[in-house]
């Protein structure tokens, strides 16, 4: 086999069902090998591995990410050297920051040309080394097969993340024997993984945990994306339901616990529900699971969970323990096992807490500080559109987003009954994520409803991928919330820059989104501009049997509330005009060091 054929065979052996990528000189041998592999599969009625070609490699990276986030399987991206590779830097960093497993295979110039500023040469190892979980430059062709296999192992194990394999063109053209097995010796990493696997929660640790839980009156689970990545949503749900412990999630943790459950308090943080943030303020025992106290949640670590006498933290990554907030109990290891062990320990010990008082307090918080918006407005409020969408999807659709206000409204107003349905760029907050992520998710889940709730500015970033949707006839539904600009930026400018809308207003921009979608082959592309049409237009969008697009002209001044400003504590949360507040607060302008 050639090196290129070995790469493709390992991808097939790893169960890869789609490759997202764009060809070019330095990766031509591997694209040819994909062609030959698929031709053979077709002839033998085997399983071809379809290639999905984006408009831009950034799109391919986010497609691989959408595939991985929605399925839990490793996404694969195949690109050429130089500009092909550098176009994937943003999705690679995005995957790293949100712990998403992808493998990116880049062509590289031939070994002899490396370092000569050859045509389409880029220093991929040093560029990607700074943003990926791991990077391999394959200089010894005899190690190519094992390297690609090892890339998958590293991407999916421990805290998942992106792995890059940089393969010089002459290594792809090299011929050798495919062994069908074997990985690289990576004793340090593998040793840590073995150690993690052996770290089961001891009865002593469980006993200490239940001592704390036993004295708590207001326990609260704070669940992050790690719960989803670890496949621990079911174990978390069992744990919460067994003892009646309410759950708040981070943006990344949405779906780790069914948002329609009575014990769900939805999302906390900068734009979390007021009742979630107040519950966090009130809790006396905080149980953090697969969450990392990031600055959009623990804005001021010292004032985060001020009444929690104890904090427990479960995570796969030891580096997260005590990183931001000092905790009193921690467990590093596989989350599902640890949560199941806690559930079992308490059951065996006959632990039957009574949190009725806490539940009553929370029910009141939920009612008094419920999400709300300007329902009487003649303009289309984005929240209303999302409520109508949610009525039809019933928490079972995959929803992707861009970044900005529309992302936060979707997080606040859509239900998610299971993990891996809510796909958003959390840590990096990358505009342009929504559309390609929806494509990847639809490829991984051909029979699911996939909706991209996007912003007018975010979708512009990867708008070329509209054509990718129709090229592959993917029934993705796109909802663009058009507020004629960078709404989230405008919101900050109104709050903190005296309303000077520097470079964020797009009301004079000329794009006709409907025509753009039509030009890219959408058979269903409409503009929604009247409030009374919202239910019908959403119904028609969801019901359309193929790619469908709607541009919604929303109230350009709609704001995202609640909002915890940088440098503020949860009790200083601004809830806006339509959500009640425990104590109405004047807006404080953050100092320069606190911005973003
Ligand atoms: C690639 C990238 N560039 C810049 C930003 C900074 N930013 C955050 S939100 C936002 C505005 C997004 O506008 P839009 O997509 O229309 O969403 P809206 O807030 O209007 O709903 C910007 C510019 C970003 N998050 N990502
Ligand atoms: Mg906008």
mmCIF file of C-alpha atoms in Angstrom, residues 161-534:
data_model
loop_
_atom_site.group_PDB
_atom_site.id
_atom_site.type_symbol
_atom_site.label_atom_id
_atom_site.label_comp_id
_atom_site.label_asym_id
_atom_site.label_seq_id
_atom_site.Cartn_x
_atom_site.Cartn_y
_atom_site.Cartn_z
ATOM 1 C CA UNK A 161 -9.510 17.203 21.837
ATOM 2 C CA UNK A 162 -8.176 17.832 18.342
ATOM 3 C CA UNK A 163 -5.143 15.952 17.025
ATOM 4 C CA UNK A 164 -3.263 17.008 13.885
ATOM 5 C CA UNK A 165 -1.293 14.652 11.652
ATOM 6 C CA UNK A 166 0.986 16.488 9.238
ATOM 7 C CA UNK A 167 1.996 14.158 6.403
ATOM 8 C CA UNK A 168 4.655 15.162 3.854
ATOM 9 C CA UNK A 169 3.690 14.364 0.289
ATOM 10 C CA UNK A 170 6.550 11.903 -0.241
ATOM 11 C CA UNK A 171 5.408 10.002 2.861
ATOM 12 C CA UNK A 172 1.949 9.684 1.273
ATOM 13 C CA UNK A 173 3.576 8.344 -1.915
ATOM 14 C CA UNK A 174 5.864 5.901 -0.082
ATOM 15 C CA UNK A 175 5.014 2.207 -0.419
ATOM 16 C CA UNK A 176 5.150 -0.269 2.420
ATOM 17 C CA UNK A 177 3.292 -3.072 4.143
ATOM 18 C CA UNK A 178 0.043 -2.341 5.960
ATOM 19 C CA UNK A 179 -0.069 -4.333 9.175
ATOM 20 C CA UNK A 180 -3.632 -3.519 10.277
ATOM 21 C CA UNK A 181 -2.628 -3.051 13.895
ATOM 22 C CA UNK A 182 -0.268 -1.244 16.204
ATOM 23 C CA UNK A 183 0.033 2.183 17.750
ATOM 24 C CA UNK A 184 2.943 4.413 18.698
ATOM 25 C CA UNK A 185 4.490 3.944 22.105
ATOM 26 C CA UNK A 186 3.255 6.957 24.059
ATOM 27 C CA UNK A 187 4.013 5.682 27.551
ATOM 28 C CA UNK A 188 3.553 8.961 29.386
ATOM 29 C CA UNK A 189 0.109 9.656 27.978
ATOM 30 C CA UNK A 190 -1.045 6.061 28.106
ATOM 31 C CA UNK A 191 0.204 5.749 31.651
ATOM 32 C CA UNK A 192 -1.910 8.715 32.672
ATOM 33 C CA UNK A 193 -4.932 7.226 30.914
ATOM 34 C CA UNK A 194 -4.436 3.923 32.730
ATOM 35 C CA UNK A 195 -4.093 5.782 35.990
ATOM 36 C CA UNK A 196 -7.335 7.653 35.289
ATOM 37 C CA UNK A 197 -9.112 4.416 34.434
ATOM 38 C CA UNK A 198 -8.031 2.895 37.731
ATOM 39 C CA UNK A 199 -9.158 5.883 39.801
ATOM 40 C CA UNK A 200 -12.451 4.516 40.963
ATOM 41 C CA UNK A 201 -14.227 6.434 43.653
ATOM 42 C CA UNK A 202 -13.348 4.848 46.981
ATOM 43 C CA UNK A 203 -15.957 4.134 49.679
ATOM 44 C CA UNK A 204 -14.036 6.577 51.922
ATOM 45 C CA UNK A 205 -14.382 9.351 49.344
ATOM 46 C CA UNK A 206 -18.056 8.535 48.903
ATOM 47 C CA UNK A 207 -18.545 8.584 52.657
ATOM 48 C CA UNK A 208 -16.956 12.035 52.907
ATOM 49 C CA UNK A 209 -19.144 13.233 50.064
ATOM 50 C CA UNK A 210 -22.305 12.044 51.787
ATOM 51 C CA UNK A 211 -21.212 13.616 55.057
ATOM 52 C CA UNK A 212 -21.232 16.961 53.250
ATOM 53 C CA UNK A 213 -24.449 16.235 51.393
ATOM 54 C CA UNK A 214 -26.044 15.047 54.639
ATOM 55 C CA UNK A 215 -25.493 18.383 56.357
ATOM 56 C CA UNK A 216 -26.522 20.420 53.320
ATOM 57 C CA UNK A 217 -29.978 21.934 53.085
ATOM 58 C CA UNK A 218 -29.572 23.482 49.650
ATOM 59 C CA UNK A 219 -27.383 21.279 47.455
ATOM 60 C CA UNK A 220 -27.016 22.146 43.782
ATOM 61 C CA UNK A 221 -25.367 20.371 40.859
ATOM 62 C CA UNK A 222 -23.424 22.574 38.455
ATOM 63 C CA UNK A 223 -22.954 20.456 35.304
ATOM 64 C CA UNK A 224 -20.623 21.360 32.453
ATOM 65 C CA UNK A 225 -19.775 20.069 29.016
ATOM 66 C CA UNK A 226 -17.559 17.400 30.556
ATOM 67 C CA UNK A 227 -20.692 15.493 31.571
ATOM 68 C CA UNK A 228 -21.676 15.235 27.917
ATOM 69 C CA UNK A 229 -18.168 14.473 26.661
ATOM 70 C CA UNK A 230 -17.838 11.718 29.239
ATOM 71 C CA UNK A 231 -21.143 10.089 28.290
ATOM 72 C CA UNK A 232 -22.205 10.706 31.875
ATOM 73 C CA UNK A 233 -25.554 12.447 31.329
ATOM 74 C CA UNK A 234 -27.506 9.338 32.257
ATOM 75 C CA UNK A 235 -25.447 8.778 35.416
ATOM 76 C CA UNK A 236 -25.847 12.441 36.372
ATOM 77 C CA UNK A 237 -29.597 12.240 35.837
ATOM 78 C CA UNK A 238 -29.861 9.128 38.006
ATOM 79 C CA UNK A 239 -27.821 10.778 40.731
ATOM 80 C CA UNK A 240 -29.884 13.986 40.671
ATOM 81 C CA UNK A 241 -33.237 12.202 40.573
ATOM 82 C CA UNK A 242 -32.331 9.647 43.231
ATOM 83 C CA UNK A 243 -31.637 12.350 45.821
ATOM 84 C CA UNK A 244 -33.735 15.196 44.425
ATOM 85 C CA UNK A 245 -30.778 17.501 43.815
ATOM 86 C CA UNK A 246 -31.512 20.339 41.365
ATOM 87 C CA UNK A 247 -29.239 20.965 38.387
ATOM 88 C CA UNK A 248 -27.917 24.071 36.671
ATOM 89 C CA UNK A 249 -25.790 23.637 33.573
ATOM 90 C CA UNK A 250 -23.215 25.750 31.820
ATOM 91 C CA UNK A 251 -23.642 26.759 28.175
ATOM 92 C CA UNK A 252 -21.611 23.675 27.244
ATOM 93 C CA UNK A 253 -23.531 21.469 29.644
ATOM 94 C CA UNK A 254 -26.948 22.145 28.097
ATOM 95 C CA UNK A 255 -28.607 18.786 27.506
ATOM 96 C CA UNK A 256 -26.586 17.000 30.202
ATOM 97 C CA UNK A 257 -29.847 17.127 32.165
ATOM 98 C CA UNK A 258 -33.262 17.301 30.466
ATOM 99 C CA UNK A 259 -34.231 20.982 30.579
ATOM 100 C CA UNK A 260 -37.922 20.067 30.892
ATOM 101 C CA UNK A 261 -37.323 18.139 34.154
ATOM 102 C CA UNK A 262 -38.724 19.739 37.294
ATOM 103 C CA UNK A 263 -35.244 19.634 38.867
ATOM 104 C CA UNK A 264 -33.693 21.518 35.951
ATOM 105 C CA UNK A 265 -32.863 25.156 36.605
ATOM 106 C CA UNK A 266 -31.482 25.561 33.096
ATOM 107 C CA UNK A 267 -28.335 27.598 32.343
ATOM 108 C CA UNK A 268 -26.361 29.724 34.797
ATOM 109 C CA UNK A 269 -23.742 32.383 34.165
ATOM 110 C CA UNK A 270 -23.401 35.702 32.384
ATOM 111 C CA UNK A 271 -26.650 35.182 30.464
ATOM 112 C CA UNK A 272 -28.058 32.409 32.612
ATOM 113 C CA UNK A 273 -31.637 32.342 33.864
ATOM 114 C CA UNK A 274 -32.142 34.649 36.832
ATOM 115 C CA UNK A 275 -33.525 31.741 38.870
ATOM 116 C CA UNK A 276 -30.451 29.643 38.042
ATOM 117 C CA UNK A 277 -28.091 32.369 39.168
ATOM 118 C CA UNK A 278 -30.075 33.085 42.328
ATOM 119 C CA UNK A 279 -30.143 29.362 43.115
ATOM 120 C CA UNK A 280 -26.364 29.367 42.739
ATOM 121 C CA UNK A 281 -26.187 32.273 45.172
ATOM 122 C CA UNK A 282 -28.420 30.451 47.646
ATOM 123 C CA UNK A 283 -26.966 26.954 47.535
ATOM 124 C CA UNK A 284 -25.001 25.704 50.517
ATOM 125 C CA UNK A 285 -23.333 22.732 48.813
ATOM 126 C CA UNK A 286 -22.201 23.006 45.206
ATOM 127 C CA UNK A 287 -21.428 19.853 43.230
ATOM 128 C CA UNK A 288 -19.446 20.734 40.091
ATOM 129 C CA UNK A 289 -19.362 17.964 37.495
ATOM 130 C CA UNK A 290 -17.319 18.280 34.289
ATOM 131 C CA UNK A 291 -17.332 22.061 34.668
ATOM 132 C CA UNK A 292 -14.406 24.429 35.038
ATOM 133 C CA UNK A 293 -15.607 27.618 36.782
ATOM 134 C CA UNK A 294 -14.798 29.641 33.676
ATOM 135 C CA UNK A 295 -15.068 33.426 33.634
ATOM 136 C CA UNK A 296 -18.510 33.441 31.980
ATOM 137 C CA UNK A 297 -19.770 31.488 35.008
ATOM 138 C CA UNK A 298 -17.533 32.349 37.941
ATOM 139 C CA UNK A 299 -17.166 35.952 36.826
ATOM 140 C CA UNK A 300 -15.697 36.842 40.200
ATOM 141 C CA UNK A 301 -14.464 33.561 41.679
ATOM 142 C CA UNK A 302 -14.394 34.913 45.234
ATOM 143 C CA UNK A 303 -18.072 35.876 45.008
ATOM 144 C CA UNK A 304 -19.176 32.731 43.193
ATOM 145 C CA UNK A 305 -21.474 30.523 45.258
ATOM 146 C CA UNK A 306 -20.987 32.777 48.297
ATOM 147 C CA UNK A 307 -23.187 30.670 50.562
ATOM 148 C CA UNK A 308 -21.752 27.305 49.601
ATOM 149 C CA UNK A 309 -20.080 26.046 52.741
ATOM 150 C CA UNK A 310 -18.699 23.143 50.721
ATOM 151 C CA UNK A 311 -17.839 22.633 47.060
ATOM 152 C CA UNK A 312 -17.214 19.249 45.453
ATOM 153 C CA UNK A 313 -15.652 18.876 42.008
ATOM 154 C CA UNK A 314 -15.592 15.840 39.711
ATOM 155 C CA UNK A 315 -13.530 16.076 36.515
ATOM 156 C CA UNK A 316 -11.367 14.058 34.127
ATOM 157 C CA UNK A 317 -8.650 16.716 34.111
ATOM 158 C CA UNK A 318 -6.642 17.125 37.308
ATOM 159 C CA UNK A 319 -5.510 20.564 36.126
ATOM 160 C CA UNK A 320 -9.057 21.879 36.584
ATOM 161 C CA UNK A 321 -9.222 21.064 40.301
ATOM 162 C CA UNK A 322 -8.602 24.199 42.376
ATOM 163 C CA UNK A 323 -7.658 26.111 39.208
ATOM 164 C CA UNK A 324 -10.176 28.910 39.717
ATOM 165 C CA UNK A 325 -12.015 28.117 42.906
ATOM 166 C CA UNK A 326 -10.770 26.177 45.911
ATOM 167 C CA UNK A 327 -12.881 23.080 46.525
ATOM 168 C CA UNK A 328 -13.309 20.867 49.562
ATOM 169 C CA UNK A 329 -13.705 17.501 47.897
ATOM 170 C CA UNK A 330 -12.632 16.338 44.454
ATOM 171 C CA UNK A 331 -12.464 13.265 42.323
ATOM 172 C CA UNK A 332 -10.451 12.946 39.129
ATOM 173 C CA UNK A 333 -11.581 10.119 36.875
ATOM 174 C CA UNK A 334 -14.316 8.840 34.590
ATOM 175 C CA UNK A 335 -17.453 10.822 35.447
ATOM 176 C CA UNK A 336 -20.079 8.221 34.654
ATOM 177 C CA UNK A 337 -18.450 5.668 36.949
ATOM 178 C CA UNK A 338 -17.943 8.183 39.735
ATOM 179 C CA UNK A 339 -21.542 9.437 39.632
ATOM 180 C CA UNK A 340 -22.875 5.892 39.484
ATOM 181 C CA UNK A 341 -20.686 5.001 42.468
ATOM 182 C CA UNK A 342 -22.074 7.955 44.431
ATOM 183 C CA UNK A 343 -25.648 6.981 43.585
ATOM 184 C CA UNK A 344 -25.019 3.395 44.652
ATOM 185 C CA UNK A 345 -23.199 4.351 47.848
ATOM 186 C CA UNK A 346 -26.012 6.592 49.032
ATOM 187 C CA UNK A 347 -28.615 3.960 48.216
ATOM 188 C CA UNK A 348 -26.755 1.292 50.149
ATOM 189 C CA UNK A 349 -26.284 3.653 53.058
ATOM 190 C CA UNK A 350 -30.028 4.359 53.063
ATOM 191 C CA UNK A 351 -29.416 8.072 52.392
ATOM 192 C CA UNK A 352 -32.851 9.675 52.081
ATOM 193 C CA UNK A 353 -32.554 13.442 52.297
ATOM 194 C CA UNK A 354 -35.479 15.788 52.557
ATOM 195 C CA UNK A 355 -34.970 18.846 50.410
ATOM 196 C CA UNK A 356 -38.665 19.774 50.288
ATOM 197 C CA UNK A 357 -37.983 23.244 51.685
ATOM 198 C CA UNK A 358 -35.258 23.891 49.070
ATOM 199 C CA UNK A 359 -37.505 22.583 46.295
ATOM 200 C CA UNK A 360 -40.243 24.969 47.405
ATOM 201 C CA UNK A 361 -37.801 27.875 47.433
ATOM 202 C CA UNK A 362 -36.619 26.986 43.944
ATOM 203 C CA UNK A 363 -40.156 26.639 42.620
ATOM 204 C CA UNK A 364 -40.767 30.150 43.847
ATOM 205 C CA UNK A 365 -37.541 31.444 42.299
ATOM 206 C CA UNK A 366 -38.516 29.858 38.990
ATOM 207 C CA UNK A 367 -41.896 31.489 39.072
ATOM 208 C CA UNK A 368 -40.947 34.894 40.376
ATOM 209 C CA UNK A 369 -37.833 35.353 38.211
ATOM 210 C CA UNK A 370 -39.066 33.536 35.112
ATOM 211 C CA UNK A 371 -37.589 34.284 31.694
ATOM 212 C CA UNK A 372 -39.620 36.905 29.895
ATOM 213 C CA UNK A 373 -39.492 39.516 27.140
ATOM 214 C CA UNK A 374 -41.558 42.238 25.506
ATOM 215 C CA UNK A 375 -44.533 40.122 24.469
ATOM 216 C CA UNK A 376 -46.660 43.113 23.527
ATOM 217 C CA UNK A 377 -44.151 44.531 21.046
ATOM 218 C CA UNK A 378 -45.332 44.946 17.465
ATOM 219 C CA UNK A 379 -41.856 43.946 16.316
ATOM 220 C CA UNK A 380 -40.780 40.321 16.083
ATOM 221 C CA UNK A 381 -38.990 39.409 19.267
ATOM 222 C CA UNK A 382 -36.368 36.678 18.762
ATOM 223 C CA UNK A 383 -37.558 34.943 21.930
ATOM 224 C CA UNK A 384 -40.999 34.504 20.372
ATOM 225 C CA UNK A 385 -39.505 32.908 17.252
ATOM 226 C CA UNK A 386 -37.550 30.495 19.441
ATOM 227 C CA UNK A 387 -40.602 29.666 21.550
ATOM 228 C CA UNK A 388 -42.496 28.825 18.358
ATOM 229 C CA UNK A 389 -39.576 26.752 17.099
ATOM 230 C CA UNK A 390 -39.328 24.995 20.434
ATOM 231 C CA UNK A 391 -43.032 24.137 20.430
ATOM 232 C CA UNK A 392 -42.432 22.131 17.280
ATOM 233 C CA UNK A 393 -39.053 20.595 17.999
ATOM 234 C CA UNK A 394 -40.036 19.682 21.580
ATOM 235 C CA UNK A 395 -36.444 19.539 22.759
ATOM 236 C CA UNK A 396 -35.520 16.786 20.337
ATOM 237 C CA UNK A 397 -33.865 18.655 17.466
ATOM 238 C CA UNK A 398 -30.165 19.311 17.059
ATOM 239 C CA UNK A 399 -29.676 23.076 17.311
ATOM 240 C CA UNK A 400 -26.448 24.792 16.244
ATOM 241 C CA UNK A 401 -25.717 28.497 16.561
ATOM 242 C CA UNK A 402 -23.419 31.311 15.580
ATOM 243 C CA UNK A 403 -22.125 33.553 18.328
ATOM 244 C CA UNK A 404 -23.879 36.550 19.776
ATOM 245 C CA UNK A 405 -27.304 37.439 21.088
ATOM 246 C CA UNK A 406 -29.107 34.815 19.002
ATOM 247 C CA UNK A 407 -26.850 32.158 20.565
ATOM 248 C CA UNK A 408 -27.784 33.247 24.076
ATOM 249 C CA UNK A 409 -31.514 33.494 23.283
ATOM 250 C CA UNK A 410 -31.400 29.979 21.822
ATOM 251 C CA UNK A 411 -29.639 28.701 24.958
ATOM 252 C CA UNK A 412 -32.291 30.381 27.101
ATOM 253 C CA UNK A 413 -35.452 29.546 25.163
ATOM 254 C CA UNK A 414 -34.899 26.133 23.538
ATOM 255 C CA UNK A 415 -35.347 22.860 25.385
ATOM 256 C CA UNK A 416 -32.927 19.975 25.138
ATOM 257 C CA UNK A 417 -34.097 16.633 26.351
ATOM 258 C CA UNK A 418 -30.816 14.821 25.713
ATOM 259 C CA UNK A 419 -27.104 15.485 25.367
ATOM 260 C CA UNK A 420 -25.426 16.175 22.000
ATOM 261 C CA UNK A 421 -28.389 18.159 20.653
ATOM 262 C CA UNK A 422 -27.101 21.618 21.567
ATOM 263 C CA UNK A 423 -23.987 22.465 19.531
ATOM 264 C CA UNK A 424 -22.390 25.820 20.150
ATOM 265 C CA UNK A 425 -18.952 27.352 20.234
ATOM 266 C CA UNK A 426 -18.698 27.937 23.952
ATOM 267 C CA UNK A 427 -15.186 28.738 25.011
ATOM 268 C CA UNK A 428 -13.868 30.313 21.799
ATOM 269 C CA UNK A 429 -17.208 31.841 20.844
ATOM 270 C CA UNK A 430 -16.423 31.577 17.145
ATOM 271 C CA UNK A 431 -18.787 33.377 14.785
ATOM 272 C CA UNK A 432 -19.337 31.234 11.693
ATOM 273 C CA UNK A 433 -19.644 27.988 13.668
ATOM 274 C CA UNK A 434 -23.380 27.429 13.187
ATOM 275 C CA UNK A 435 -23.812 26.558 9.535
ATOM 276 C CA UNK A 436 -20.864 24.181 9.057
ATOM 277 C CA UNK A 437 -21.535 22.567 12.443
ATOM 278 C CA UNK A 438 -25.124 21.921 11.311
ATOM 279 C CA UNK A 439 -23.817 20.292 8.136
ATOM 280 C CA UNK A 440 -21.510 17.993 10.114
ATOM 281 C CA UNK A 441 -24.305 17.137 12.550
ATOM 282 C CA UNK A 442 -26.718 16.345 9.710
ATOM 283 C CA UNK A 443 -24.136 14.074 8.045
ATOM 284 C CA UNK A 444 -23.665 12.226 11.335
ATOM 285 C CA UNK A 445 -27.426 12.115 12.038
ATOM 286 C CA UNK A 446 -29.193 11.842 8.683
ATOM 287 C CA UNK A 447 -32.604 11.257 10.234
ATOM 288 C CA UNK A 448 -32.613 14.004 12.833
ATOM 289 C CA UNK A 449 -33.994 17.483 12.499
ATOM 290 C CA UNK A 450 -31.023 19.886 12.471
ATOM 291 C CA UNK A 451 -31.648 23.621 12.878
ATOM 292 C CA UNK A 452 -28.988 26.303 12.621
ATOM 293 C CA UNK A 453 -30.115 29.335 14.622
ATOM 294 C CA UNK A 454 -27.727 31.930 13.280
ATOM 295 C CA UNK A 455 -26.998 35.655 13.367
ATOM 296 C CA UNK A 456 -26.784 37.905 10.320
ATOM 297 C CA UNK A 457 -23.124 38.638 11.032
ATOM 298 C CA UNK A 458 -22.158 35.134 12.145
ATOM 299 C CA UNK A 459 -23.602 33.431 9.090
ATOM 300 C CA UNK A 460 -21.714 35.846 6.833
ATOM 301 C CA UNK A 461 -18.457 34.392 8.145
ATOM 302 C CA UNK A 462 -19.044 31.001 6.506
ATOM 303 C CA UNK A 463 -21.912 31.822 4.178
ATOM 304 C CA UNK A 464 -20.197 29.885 1.400
ATOM 305 C CA UNK A 465 -21.341 26.741 3.203
ATOM 306 C CA UNK A 466 -24.975 27.452 2.223
ATOM 307 C CA UNK A 467 -24.026 25.905 -1.096
ATOM 308 C CA UNK A 468 -22.527 22.891 0.682
ATOM 309 C CA UNK A 469 -25.948 22.270 2.266
ATOM 310 C CA UNK A 470 -27.651 22.035 -1.113
ATOM 311 C CA UNK A 471 -24.787 20.263 -2.908
ATOM 312 C CA UNK A 472 -25.241 17.319 -0.544
ATOM 313 C CA UNK A 473 -28.997 17.888 -0.290
ATOM 314 C CA UNK A 474 -28.860 17.993 3.499
ATOM 315 C CA UNK A 475 -32.254 18.888 5.033
ATOM 316 C CA UNK A 476 -30.677 21.479 7.372
ATOM 317 C CA UNK A 477 -33.026 24.277 8.462
ATOM 318 C CA UNK A 478 -31.393 27.696 8.738
ATOM 319 C CA UNK A 479 -32.954 30.494 10.789
ATOM 320 C CA UNK A 480 -31.103 33.801 10.503
ATOM 321 C CA UNK A 481 -32.071 36.263 13.217
ATOM 322 C CA UNK A 482 -31.387 39.489 11.361
ATOM 323 C CA UNK A 483 -30.981 42.477 13.647
ATOM 324 C CA UNK A 484 -28.855 44.284 11.078
ATOM 325 C CA UNK A 485 -25.610 44.034 12.892
ATOM 326 C CA UNK A 486 -23.417 42.636 15.583
ATOM 327 C CA UNK A 487 -26.172 42.662 18.165
ATOM 328 C CA UNK A 488 -24.099 41.420 21.069
ATOM 329 C CA UNK A 489 -21.395 43.956 20.355
ATOM 330 C CA UNK A 490 -24.051 46.682 20.155
ATOM 331 C CA UNK A 491 -25.434 45.551 23.510
ATOM 332 C CA UNK A 492 -22.014 46.040 25.113
ATOM 333 C CA UNK A 493 -21.534 49.352 23.345
ATOM 334 C CA UNK A 494 -24.895 50.545 24.653
ATOM 335 C CA UNK A 495 -24.034 49.418 28.185
ATOM 336 C CA UNK A 496 -20.390 50.334 28.420
ATOM 337 C CA UNK A 497 -19.486 52.732 25.589
ATOM 338 C CA UNK A 498 -22.303 55.259 25.829
ATOM 339 C CA UNK A 499 -24.039 53.827 22.765
ATOM 340 C CA UNK A 500 -21.247 54.533 20.284
ATOM 341 C CA UNK A 501 -21.866 51.773 17.741
ATOM 342 C CA UNK A 502 -18.356 51.592 16.365
ATOM 343 C CA UNK A 503 -18.305 49.161 13.417
ATOM 344 C CA UNK A 504 -21.236 47.069 14.615
ATOM 345 C CA UNK A 505 -24.199 48.508 12.727
ATOM 346 C CA UNK A 506 -25.003 46.809 9.440
ATOM 347 C CA UNK A 507 -28.243 48.536 8.568
ATOM 348 C CA UNK A 508 -26.708 49.927 5.383
ATOM 349 C CA UNK A 509 -25.320 46.576 4.279
ATOM 350 C CA UNK A 510 -26.789 45.393 1.021
ATOM 351 C CA UNK A 511 -27.038 41.639 1.391
ATOM 352 C CA UNK A 512 -30.317 40.020 0.457
ATOM 353 C CA UNK A 513 -30.109 36.821 2.494
ATOM 354 C CA UNK A 514 -33.081 35.205 0.778
ATOM 355 C CA UNK A 515 -31.590 35.742 -2.652
ATOM 356 C CA UNK A 516 -28.241 34.476 -1.362
ATOM 357 C CA UNK A 517 -29.870 31.251 -0.181
ATOM 358 C CA UNK A 518 -31.781 30.912 -3.444
ATOM 359 C CA UNK A 519 -28.612 31.510 -5.439
ATOM 360 C CA UNK A 520 -27.022 28.669 -3.518
ATOM 361 C CA UNK A 521 -29.845 26.312 -4.431
ATOM 362 C CA UNK A 522 -32.299 26.585 -1.525
ATOM 363 C CA UNK A 523 -35.764 25.771 -2.858
ATOM 364 C CA UNK A 524 -37.348 27.100 0.318
ATOM 365 C CA UNK A 525 -35.997 30.526 1.295
ATOM 366 C CA UNK A 526 -38.281 33.159 2.810
ATOM 367 C CA UNK A 527 -38.166 36.403 4.735
ATOM 368 C CA UNK A 528 -40.255 36.712 7.874
ATOM 369 C CA UNK A 529 -41.128 40.289 8.717
ATOM 370 C CA UNK A 530 -44.591 40.234 10.313
ATOM 371 C CA UNK A 531 -45.194 39.040 13.840
ATOM 372 C CA UNK A 532 -48.466 37.342 12.948
ATOM 373 C CA UNK A 533 -46.686 35.140 10.388
ATOM 374 C CA UNK A 534 -44.209 33.646 12.866
#
